[in-house]
């Protein structure tokens, strides 16, 4: 058995306590309205429509524009993808083909106090029309003028995809953040003509959201394959922002908000509080049972379970900067509960294996080592199947440009296009829960238990589940 030092238990336990406290409370600096959030906490969770209510808005094309059913479907699909990309995973989007209308319902953002529906609509992102124009000439008001006003190269509907990436883009091999664009067949032809014209003079192609300039990259060479990159002084956030704004402008026409209002919650915050209280009571009862029945392994398992819950909360709130916050709804809560059950199961299997080895006459060290080794395959098998399910759910029901969709692209044709946030949310919480089960229920708990076994006063078989001498 590999020796684990005595301080390891305290180090791991303190890290779990720190994660738990900060994931629930968050870290903010400043005071009053000038507070700056460093780390998001449970108070920053965006709750679903069923718990907190939300916004009901009806969008329509510009006056006099007769949208086809295909264009309405395209706009609906882009709105759904945009919502999921912003991790708004509880929404309803309904097309009205007869009246050229799209009805959208989604929850209030975290921390909303004024419940201003007109202001909340802006969170959907730009509903304006995206255009790529020749040059970057602007007037005194910053609007396009001259050739830039008159020469529209392509529109948002010609953009198939826009993604933020990181890596080398030239022969220097230096990694940097950049935005990748992919155009449709018509867009490819128009872009090839424009870049061929502008490459020799190192002219620019500006990107506009209606009359607002959002980027003006310089053309380095003719681009004929329908794929290009925008590079510059990007960081991860600015690259993602530009990619999202370009995707948001891929609508076939400009959307206008015809009417909007508020939606009352179905369950309400009191129901949410009751659910949280019930979950807390269940966690306490499970911990008491584990401690009484398995003793020291039960204590370690309880600490690991708290860490697993904290890790899942952190993934929902956006605690880890690389991952945005998610809307927490009933399906998402179900994913959390299921993964907690998997965490309990992992600790029970390990504790029972250790108990069996002790009763077979092995030493404490030998029993812990054998118990951990013999239980891992069962834990791994049950958890890896859940990971497969979660990844498939996120790939099928998430944004088509997401990592999981790309991984599953060879088989996604069987399911057809979908961007169902509720199912995507369930897959997300289930996946993060299983990952933290491996981190806490397998790795952290085993480190802590091996560390405790180094203390002379605790080296009693009955403390590890064996018979009392």
PDB file of C-alpha atoms in Angstrom, residues 8 55 127 221 247 251 286 338 351 353 373 395 407 420 428 432 440 453:
ATOM      1  CA  UNK A   8      -3.222  14.703   3.692  1.00  0.00           C
ATOM      2  CA  UNK A  55     -40.391  36.764 -19.617  1.00  0.00           C
ATOM      3  CA  UNK A 127     -31.829  40.737 -32.702  1.00  0.00           C
ATOM      4  CA  UNK A 221      -5.160  36.939 -48.600  1.00  0.00           C
ATOM      5  CA  UNK A 247     -23.945  33.643 -34.401  1.00  0.00           C
ATOM      6  CA  UNK A 251     -31.050  35.345 -38.371  1.00  0.00           C
ATOM      7  CA  UNK A 286     -27.479   9.645   4.950  1.00  0.00           C
ATOM      8  CA  UNK A 338     -29.230  11.108  -9.293  1.00  0.00           C
ATOM      9  CA  UNK A 351     -16.824   0.700   2.679  1.00  0.00           C
ATOM     10  CA  UNK A 353     -15.354  -4.095   0.544  1.00  0.00           C
ATOM     11  CA  UNK A 373      -8.881  -1.932  -5.489  1.00  0.00           C
ATOM     12  CA  UNK A 395     -24.855  16.075 -27.791  1.00  0.00           C
ATOM     13  CA  UNK A 407     -17.953  14.228 -30.850  1.00  0.00           C
ATOM     14  CA  UNK A 420     -33.925  21.256 -25.907  1.00  0.00           C
ATOM     15  CA  UNK A 428     -25.124  18.722 -17.705  1.00  0.00           C
ATOM     16  CA  UNK A 432     -20.764  17.210 -13.580  1.00  0.00           C
ATOM     17  CA  UNK A 440     -14.584  13.298  -4.269  1.00  0.00           C
ATOM     18  CA  UNK A 453      -5.106   5.039   8.970  1.00  0.00           C
TER      19      UNK A 453
END
